[in-house]
Structures are given as structure tokens and as C-alpha cells.
Coordinates of C-alpha atoms and ligand atoms in Angstrom, one line a residue:
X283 CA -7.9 37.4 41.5
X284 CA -10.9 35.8 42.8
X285 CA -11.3 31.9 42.8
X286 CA -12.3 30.1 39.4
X287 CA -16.7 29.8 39.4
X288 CA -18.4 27.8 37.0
X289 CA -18.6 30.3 34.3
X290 CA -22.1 29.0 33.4
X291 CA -23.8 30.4 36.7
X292 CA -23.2 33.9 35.3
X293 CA -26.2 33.6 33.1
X294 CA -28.4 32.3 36.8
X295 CA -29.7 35.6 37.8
X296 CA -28.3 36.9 41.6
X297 CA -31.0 37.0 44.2
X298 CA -32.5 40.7 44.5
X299 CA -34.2 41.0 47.6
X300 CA -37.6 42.5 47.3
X301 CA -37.5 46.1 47.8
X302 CA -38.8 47.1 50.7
X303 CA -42.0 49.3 51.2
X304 CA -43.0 49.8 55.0
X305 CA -46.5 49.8 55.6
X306 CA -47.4 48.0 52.0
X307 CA -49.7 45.1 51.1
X308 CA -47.5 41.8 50.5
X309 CA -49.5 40.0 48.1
X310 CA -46.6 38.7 46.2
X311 CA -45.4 35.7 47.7
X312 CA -48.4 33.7 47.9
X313 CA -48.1 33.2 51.9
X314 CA -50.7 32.8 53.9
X315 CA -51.9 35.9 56.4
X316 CA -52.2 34.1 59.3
X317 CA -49.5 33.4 62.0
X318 CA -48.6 29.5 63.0
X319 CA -52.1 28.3 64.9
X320 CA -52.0 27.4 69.0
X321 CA -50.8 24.1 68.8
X322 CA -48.2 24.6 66.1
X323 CA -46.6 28.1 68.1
X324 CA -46.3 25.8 71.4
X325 CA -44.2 22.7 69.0
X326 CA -42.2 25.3 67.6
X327 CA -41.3 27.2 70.9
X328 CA -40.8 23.7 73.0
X329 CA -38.6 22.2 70.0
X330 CA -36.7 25.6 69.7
X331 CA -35.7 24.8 73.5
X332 CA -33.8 21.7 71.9
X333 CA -32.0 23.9 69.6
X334 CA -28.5 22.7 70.8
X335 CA -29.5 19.3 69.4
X336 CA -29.4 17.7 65.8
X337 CA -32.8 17.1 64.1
X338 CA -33.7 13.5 63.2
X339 CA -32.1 13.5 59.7
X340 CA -34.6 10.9 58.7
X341 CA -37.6 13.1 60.2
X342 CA -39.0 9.6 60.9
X343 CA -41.6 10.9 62.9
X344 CA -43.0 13.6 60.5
X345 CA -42.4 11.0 57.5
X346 CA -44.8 9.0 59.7
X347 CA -47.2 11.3 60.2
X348 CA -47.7 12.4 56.8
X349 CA -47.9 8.5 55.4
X350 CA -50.7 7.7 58.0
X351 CA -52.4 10.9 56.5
X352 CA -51.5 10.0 52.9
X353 CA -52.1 6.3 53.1
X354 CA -49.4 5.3 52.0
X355 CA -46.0 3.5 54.0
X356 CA -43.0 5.9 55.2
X357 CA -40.7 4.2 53.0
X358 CA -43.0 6.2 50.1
X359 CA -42.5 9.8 51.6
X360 CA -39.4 12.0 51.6
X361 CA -39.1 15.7 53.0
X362 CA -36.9 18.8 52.3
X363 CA -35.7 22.1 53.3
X364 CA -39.1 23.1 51.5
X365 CA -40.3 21.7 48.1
X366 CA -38.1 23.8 46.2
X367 CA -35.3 21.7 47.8
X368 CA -36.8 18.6 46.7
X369 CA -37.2 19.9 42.8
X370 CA -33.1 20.4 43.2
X371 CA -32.8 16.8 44.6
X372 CA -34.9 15.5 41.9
X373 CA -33.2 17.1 39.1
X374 CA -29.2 15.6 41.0
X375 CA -31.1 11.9 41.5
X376 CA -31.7 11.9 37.6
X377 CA -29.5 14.2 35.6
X378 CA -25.8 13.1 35.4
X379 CA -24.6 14.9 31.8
X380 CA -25.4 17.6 30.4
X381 CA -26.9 16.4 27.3
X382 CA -30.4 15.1 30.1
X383 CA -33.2 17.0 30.0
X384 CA -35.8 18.3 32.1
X385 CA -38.9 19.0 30.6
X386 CA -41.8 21.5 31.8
X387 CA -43.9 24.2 30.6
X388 CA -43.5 27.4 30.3
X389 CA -44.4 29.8 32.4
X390 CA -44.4 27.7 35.3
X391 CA -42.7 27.5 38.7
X392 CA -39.8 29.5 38.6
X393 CA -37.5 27.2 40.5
X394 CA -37.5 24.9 37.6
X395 CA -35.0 26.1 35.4
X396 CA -32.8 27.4 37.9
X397 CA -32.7 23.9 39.3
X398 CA -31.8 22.5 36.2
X399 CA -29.1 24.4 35.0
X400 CA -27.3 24.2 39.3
X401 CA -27.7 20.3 38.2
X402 CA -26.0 21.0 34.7
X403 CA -28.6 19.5 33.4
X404 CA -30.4 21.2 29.6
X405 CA -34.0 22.5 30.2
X406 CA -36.9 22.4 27.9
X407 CA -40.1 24.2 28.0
X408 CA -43.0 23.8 26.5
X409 CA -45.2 26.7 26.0
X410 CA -48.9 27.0 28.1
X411 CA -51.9 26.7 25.6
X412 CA -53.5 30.0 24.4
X413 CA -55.9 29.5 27.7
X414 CA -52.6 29.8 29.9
X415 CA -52.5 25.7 30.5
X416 CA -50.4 23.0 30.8
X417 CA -50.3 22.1 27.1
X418 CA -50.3 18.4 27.9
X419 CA -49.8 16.9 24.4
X420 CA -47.0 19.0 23.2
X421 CA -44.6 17.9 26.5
X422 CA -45.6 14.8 25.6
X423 CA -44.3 15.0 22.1
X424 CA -41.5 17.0 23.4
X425 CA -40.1 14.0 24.8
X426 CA -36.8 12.6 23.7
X427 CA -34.1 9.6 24.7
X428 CA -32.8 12.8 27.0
X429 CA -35.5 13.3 29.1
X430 CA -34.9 12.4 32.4
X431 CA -37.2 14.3 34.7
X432 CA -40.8 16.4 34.1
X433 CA -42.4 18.9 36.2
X434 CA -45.7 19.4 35.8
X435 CA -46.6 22.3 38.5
X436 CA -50.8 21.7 38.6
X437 CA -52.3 24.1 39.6
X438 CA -49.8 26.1 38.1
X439 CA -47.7 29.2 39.3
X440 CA -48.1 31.6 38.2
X441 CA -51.0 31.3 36.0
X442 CA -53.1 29.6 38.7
X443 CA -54.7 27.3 35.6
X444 CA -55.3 23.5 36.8
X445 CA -55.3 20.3 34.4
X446 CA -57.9 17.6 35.5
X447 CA -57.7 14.5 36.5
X448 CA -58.6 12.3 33.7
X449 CA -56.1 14.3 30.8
X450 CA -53.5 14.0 33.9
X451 CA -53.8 10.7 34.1
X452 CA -53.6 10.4 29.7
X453 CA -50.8 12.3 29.7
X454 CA -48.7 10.2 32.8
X455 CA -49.7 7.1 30.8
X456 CA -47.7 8.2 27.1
X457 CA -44.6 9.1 28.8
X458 CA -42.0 6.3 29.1
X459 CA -41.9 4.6 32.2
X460 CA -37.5 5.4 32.2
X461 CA -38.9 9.3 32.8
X462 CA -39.3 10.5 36.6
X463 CA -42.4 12.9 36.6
X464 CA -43.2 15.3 39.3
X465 CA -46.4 16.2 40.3
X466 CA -45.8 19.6 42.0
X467 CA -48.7 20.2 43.7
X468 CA -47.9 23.1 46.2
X469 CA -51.7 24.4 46.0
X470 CA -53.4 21.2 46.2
X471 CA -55.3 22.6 48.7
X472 CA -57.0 25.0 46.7
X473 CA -58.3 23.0 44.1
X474 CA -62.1 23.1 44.0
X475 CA -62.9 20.9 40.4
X476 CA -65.6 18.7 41.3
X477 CA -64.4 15.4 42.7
X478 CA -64.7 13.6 40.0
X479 CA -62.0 15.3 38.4
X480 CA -60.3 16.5 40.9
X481 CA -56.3 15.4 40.2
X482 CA -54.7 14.0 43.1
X483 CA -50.9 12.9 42.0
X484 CA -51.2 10.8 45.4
X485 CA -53.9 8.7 43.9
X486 CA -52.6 8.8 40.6
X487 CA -49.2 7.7 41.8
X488 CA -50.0 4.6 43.6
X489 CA -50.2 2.3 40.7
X490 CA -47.0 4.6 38.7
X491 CA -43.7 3.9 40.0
X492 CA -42.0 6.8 37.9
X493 CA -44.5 9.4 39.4
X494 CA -43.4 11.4 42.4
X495 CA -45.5 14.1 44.0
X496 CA -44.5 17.5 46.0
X497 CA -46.8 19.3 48.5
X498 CA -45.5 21.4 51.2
X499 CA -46.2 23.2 54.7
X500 CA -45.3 26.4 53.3
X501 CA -48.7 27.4 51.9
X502 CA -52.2 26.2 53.3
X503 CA -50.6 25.2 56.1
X504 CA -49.4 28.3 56.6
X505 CA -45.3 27.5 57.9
X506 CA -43.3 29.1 54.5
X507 CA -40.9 30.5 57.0
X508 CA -39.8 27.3 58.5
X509 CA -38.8 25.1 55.1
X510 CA -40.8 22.5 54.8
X511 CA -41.5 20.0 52.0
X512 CA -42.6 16.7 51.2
X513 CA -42.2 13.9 47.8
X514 CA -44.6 11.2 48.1
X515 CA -43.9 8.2 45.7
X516 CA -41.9 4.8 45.0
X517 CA -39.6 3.3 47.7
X518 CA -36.6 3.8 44.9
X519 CA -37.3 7.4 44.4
X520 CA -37.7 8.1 47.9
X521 CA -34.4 6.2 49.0
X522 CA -32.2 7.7 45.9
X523 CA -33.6 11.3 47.4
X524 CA -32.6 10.5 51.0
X525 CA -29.1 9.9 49.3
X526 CA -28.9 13.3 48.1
X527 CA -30.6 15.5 50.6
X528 CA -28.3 18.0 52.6
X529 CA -27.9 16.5 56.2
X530 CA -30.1 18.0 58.8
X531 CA -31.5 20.5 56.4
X532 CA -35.0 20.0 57.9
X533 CA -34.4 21.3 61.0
X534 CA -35.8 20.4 64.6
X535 CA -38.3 23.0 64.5
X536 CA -40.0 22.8 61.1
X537 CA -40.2 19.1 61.6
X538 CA -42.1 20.0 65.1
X539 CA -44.3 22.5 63.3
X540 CA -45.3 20.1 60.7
X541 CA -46.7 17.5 62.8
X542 CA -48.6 19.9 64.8
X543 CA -49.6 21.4 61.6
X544 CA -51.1 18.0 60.3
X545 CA -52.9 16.9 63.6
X546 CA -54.5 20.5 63.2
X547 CA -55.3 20.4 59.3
X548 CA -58.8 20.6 59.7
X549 CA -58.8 24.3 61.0
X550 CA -55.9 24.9 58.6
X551 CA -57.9 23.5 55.8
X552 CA -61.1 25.1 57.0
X553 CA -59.2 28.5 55.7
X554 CA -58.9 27.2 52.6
X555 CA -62.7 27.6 52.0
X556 CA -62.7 31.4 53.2
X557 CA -59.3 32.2 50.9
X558 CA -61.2 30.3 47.8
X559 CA -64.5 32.5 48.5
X560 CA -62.6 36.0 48.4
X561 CA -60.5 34.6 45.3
X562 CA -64.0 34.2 43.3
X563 CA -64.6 37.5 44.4
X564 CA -61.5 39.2 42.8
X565 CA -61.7 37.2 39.7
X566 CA -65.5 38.5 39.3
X567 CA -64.2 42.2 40.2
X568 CA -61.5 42.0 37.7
X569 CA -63.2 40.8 34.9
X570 CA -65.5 43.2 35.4
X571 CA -63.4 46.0 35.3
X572 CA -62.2 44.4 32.2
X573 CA -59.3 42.3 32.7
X574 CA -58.1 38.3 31.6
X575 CA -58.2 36.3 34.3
X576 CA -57.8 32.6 33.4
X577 CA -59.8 30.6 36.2
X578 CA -57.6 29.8 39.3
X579 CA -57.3 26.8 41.6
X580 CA -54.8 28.6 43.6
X581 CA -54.1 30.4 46.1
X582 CA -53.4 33.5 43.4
X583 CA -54.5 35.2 40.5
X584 CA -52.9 36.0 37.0
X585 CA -53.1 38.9 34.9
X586 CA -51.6 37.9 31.6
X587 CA -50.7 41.6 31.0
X588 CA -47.6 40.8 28.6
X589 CA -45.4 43.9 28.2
X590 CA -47.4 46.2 30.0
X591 CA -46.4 43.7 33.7
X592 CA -43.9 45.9 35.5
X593 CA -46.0 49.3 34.6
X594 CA -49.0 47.5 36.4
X595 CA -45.9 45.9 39.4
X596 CA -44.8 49.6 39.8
X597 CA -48.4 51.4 39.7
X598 CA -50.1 49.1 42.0
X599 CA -46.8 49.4 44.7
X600 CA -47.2 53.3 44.6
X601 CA -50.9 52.6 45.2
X602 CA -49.6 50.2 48.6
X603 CA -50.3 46.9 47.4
X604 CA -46.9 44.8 46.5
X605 CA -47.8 42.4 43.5
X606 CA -45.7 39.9 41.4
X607 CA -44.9 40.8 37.8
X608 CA -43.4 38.0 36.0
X609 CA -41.0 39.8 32.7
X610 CA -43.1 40.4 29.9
X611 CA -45.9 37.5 30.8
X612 CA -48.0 38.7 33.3
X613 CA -49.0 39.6 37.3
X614 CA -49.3 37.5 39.9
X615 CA -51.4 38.5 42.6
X616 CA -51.7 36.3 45.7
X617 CA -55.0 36.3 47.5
X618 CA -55.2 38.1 50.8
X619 CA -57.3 39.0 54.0
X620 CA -60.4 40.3 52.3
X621 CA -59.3 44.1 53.4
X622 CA -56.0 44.0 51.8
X623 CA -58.0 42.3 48.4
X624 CA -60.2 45.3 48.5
X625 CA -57.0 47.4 48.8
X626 CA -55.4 45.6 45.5
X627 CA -58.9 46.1 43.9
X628 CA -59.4 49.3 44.8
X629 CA -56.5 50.0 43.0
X630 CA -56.9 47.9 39.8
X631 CA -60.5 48.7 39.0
X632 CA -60.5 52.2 39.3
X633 CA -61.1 53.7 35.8
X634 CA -58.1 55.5 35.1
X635 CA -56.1 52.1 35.7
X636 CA -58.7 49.6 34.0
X637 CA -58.8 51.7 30.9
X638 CA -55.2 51.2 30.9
X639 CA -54.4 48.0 31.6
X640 CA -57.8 46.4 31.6
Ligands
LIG751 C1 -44.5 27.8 46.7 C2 -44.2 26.7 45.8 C3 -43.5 25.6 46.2 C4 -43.1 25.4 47.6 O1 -42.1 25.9 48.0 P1 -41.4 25.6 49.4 O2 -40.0 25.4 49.1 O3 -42.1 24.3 49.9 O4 -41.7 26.8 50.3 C5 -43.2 24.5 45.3 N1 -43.7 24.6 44.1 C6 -44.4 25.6 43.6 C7 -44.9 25.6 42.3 C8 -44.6 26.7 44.5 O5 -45.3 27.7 44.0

């Protein structure tokens, strides 16, 4: 007889490993196509030579690094072993019983329920608008003495659908100041609403104690293999998640990469401008040919294509192009170099396949 496992994890779904296709098109994991830039590759390969070494398990030098680019003091940043570590650590700082809730729309980020129920905490979700948004007003209402904790992922994955600033900011003033609410903003870089209502959870934090916001290295900045995050927010938030976080779990060489990273954003972020050309491109060429595409202010598109989602996963693999299919919601599919977007294209808008899922 095996040893006694929570029985409740049965209903968490094992990790399947993607299957693997030689020689297809990845654009399902919303990474970025290019390899780490000069600097970063000479950080990584000179901290790697340091590999018998701990890590700084405060990363006080990439914490640094990141306030001076945020503006804001050290004592208000945090990182993890990726964002998706940082969602888990939020969910242990303010869950204790069951009976808490954590609150977020639905569909959103896939971490967050799976997060919630390893903290035993109960999740509720809140349904996107008919436009595929964050439906602002309802998780508002949806709040009870339970809620601890709210995710709102903006833009949001997988829909690529983006809230502005002014509703944000409406919505982070009705919730109780008792509830923690993340700003997830792993595509931040992406956005491209006009300034003035462009939401930035950094600027919308500094006067909001119980706001805390995610970015991370892993996309624009181009470092998903090497894990890592960052939470920016209060000096309470940040200390309680230090108290949590695994030891050492951002490791030597993703702290390294980070910093050169940051020093070199402005190339990094120059590629932001190329990757949010080519995804007006797709959008144009798929509505064309007939599809829904809510507007994106990712690094993705979404093809709310309900029940027909794996037939369009499945056709579009055979056709060398590996795209996301999310259950009976939709398809994700992550913006590449402009040949393997022509490849996805080529693919989806050819008649026989527009007529049927178009
Ligand atoms: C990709 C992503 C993250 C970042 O994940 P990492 O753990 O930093 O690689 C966080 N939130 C959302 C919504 C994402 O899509």
C-alpha cells in the first residue's frame, strides 16, 4: 500500500507533457522566439561558473535593480521561481481555512485555481463579459467576508482582452481594503491603449496598500526557461512573501540573467513593437477569413471557438503549427516570427478550414 495523499489532489489534473512533434511550430506557450541577448548569455554562463555556490536568497541585488527601474524602494519588491510561484505564495500568505476564497474570472490564467485548491483554499470565478473581459462589476459583487485574495490577470490569458485604466482603478477602490488584489500583469509589455489609459498596477498601487502586482522575465524579456518573477507592492505584503518563499528557489543564474536583462530592456522592449505589428497582422487576417478575435494586448491571440477547440488544436498540429486549445472555450495562439505566423495563417485561412471553423 502506497503512503496516505490528500485525497483532494485527485481532482488536480497530473501534468501531461506536451506531445511532441519534431520539426513543428511552438506557438503555444507564449515564449518569446529569440534566444537570451549578448549581455544576458555572458551573466548566465559567468554565474553558471558559480554553480557550486548558494544564490543570494534575498536576490538583493536583482530586488535592487528592479526598484530603481520601478521607482519604488526594495523593501516594496519580492521575486519567485517565476510569477506562477508567487500566485502560490500569495494564495499560503492569505488563505489559512478552507472556508477563504480566492476570487478571479473565468477563463483566466490557468495557475489560478490550481494554486488555490494546493493552498486548500475555495475558488470562485467569475465569468468574462460576452466581449471575453474581465467582468469588473460582477467580482466586485462577488465578494464576500471569505474573500481573501483576487487575481485579476490584465491583459488576460488566454483571451488577450485588457481592462483600462480608469475602470481598474473603480474597481480596486470598491473592494475592501482587508482583500489582497493581484495585478498579474505578465504581458504588460504588450499593452498598446493609449497612455492615458494605459493600466499600470505599479502606478495604481503606490497609494493602495492591499494591491500587489506580478510581472516577470519569462516573456518580453525573453528568460521563461530560467524562472523568474517579480511582486511589487507594500512592505507587509512583500515581507509576509519572503516568509513563505522556498529557500534559494531563484537560483544564481536567473537572478544573473535578470539584471542583465533589465540593463538591456531597451532592445528587449524594442521587440515588443515588431511582435505587436505582426499580432495586428494576424488579427486582420483572421477576421477576414471569418473568425472572432477579441482585440489583444498580448503577446497572443484567442479564438473563442467553444466546442469545436481541440478539432481546430488537432487540425492546425497536422498542418505543423502547435497551438493552445483551452477545453470547450477556445485557442490560444501565441504570436511568432512573422514566417511561422504565416505558417499558422496559412493554415487557418485556407477555405476548407475557415468555412469550418471560421
Ligand atoms: C506566463 C504567465 C505568467 C508568468 O509565468 P512565470 O512563472 O513567470 O513564467 C504569470 N501569469 C500569467 C497570466 C501568465 O500568462
Amino acid at each position: 500500500m502506497s503512503a496516505k495523499i490528500r485525497p483532494d489532489l485527485d481532482s488536480i489534473p497530473a501534468y501531461v507533457p506536451g506531445r511532441n512533434h519534431p520539426g513543428a511550430i511552438k506557438l503555444a506557450s507564449n515564449e518569446t522566439t529569440f534566444g537570451p541577448l549578448p549581455a544576458a548569455a555572458k551573466a548566465i554562463a559567468e554565474a553558471a561558473e558559480l554553480a557550486n555556490r548558494y544564490p543570494d536568497n534575498q536576490a538583493t541585488e536583482l530586488r535592487a535593480a528592479l526598484a530603481d527601474f520601478l521607482g519604488v524602494a526594495t523593501a516594496n519588491v519580492a521575486v519567485g521561481c517565476g510569477s506562477v510561484a508567487l500566485c502560490q505564495e500569495l494564495v499560503q500568505i492569505t488563505c489559512g481555512a478552507p472556508t477563504d476564497e480566492v476570487l478571479f474570472a473565468w477563463r483566466s490564467f490557468e495557475a489560478y485555481p490550481i494554486v488555490t485548491q494546493v493552498g486548500n483554499a475555495t475558488a470562485v470565478q467569475v465569468p468574462l463579459t460576452s466581449e471575453l473581459v474581465h467582468d469588473l462589476d460582477a467580482m466586485a459583487a462577488a465578494v464576500t467576508e471569505h474573500t481573501k485574495l483576487i487575481f485579476v490577470c490584465n491583459p488576460n490569458n488566454p483571451t488577450g482582452t485588457a481592462v483600462g485604466k480608469q475602470q481598474l482603478a473603480r474597481f480596486l477602490d470598491a473592494i475592501p481594503k482587508r482583500v489582497l488584489i493581484v495585478l498579474d500583469e505578465a504581458y504588460y509589455e504588450y499593452l498598446r491603449l493609449n497612455p492615458q489609459d494605459r493600466p499600470d498596477g505599479v502606478e495604481l498601487g503606490r497609494t493602495r496598500p492591499n494591491v500587489v502586482v506580478l510581472r516577470t522575465f519569462s516573456k518580453a524579456y525573453g528568460l521563461a526557461g530560467l524562472r523568474a518573477g517579480y511582486a511589487v507592492g507594500d512592505p507587509a505584503v512583500i515581507t509576509a512573501l519572503m516568509k513563505v518563499h522556498i529557500p534559494f528557489s531563484v537560483n544564481r543564474v536567473a537572478q544573473a540573467a535578470a539584471i542583465a536583462s533589465l540593463e538591456a530592456r531597451h532592445e528587449l522592449l524594442d521587440r515588443t513593437d515588431t511582435l505587436v505589428t505582426e499580432r495586428e497582422r494576424v488579427r486582420e487576417a483572421l477576421l477576414a477569413a471569418g473568425y472572432r478575435v477579441p482585440p489583444s494586448e498580448s503577446n497572443f491571440v484567442w479564438l473563442p471557438l467553444g466546442t469545436r477547440s481541440a478539432e481546430f488544436g488537432e487540425a492546425s498540429a497536422a498542418a505543423g503549427v502547435l497551438v493552445r486549445p483551452y477545453g470547450a472555450d477556445g485557442v490560444r495562439v501565441t504570436i511568432g516570427d512573422p514566417h511561422e505566423n504565416e505558417q499558422f495563417l496559412h493554415f487557418a485561412t485556407a477555405p476548407a478550414v475557415a468555412a469550418q471553423f471560421g
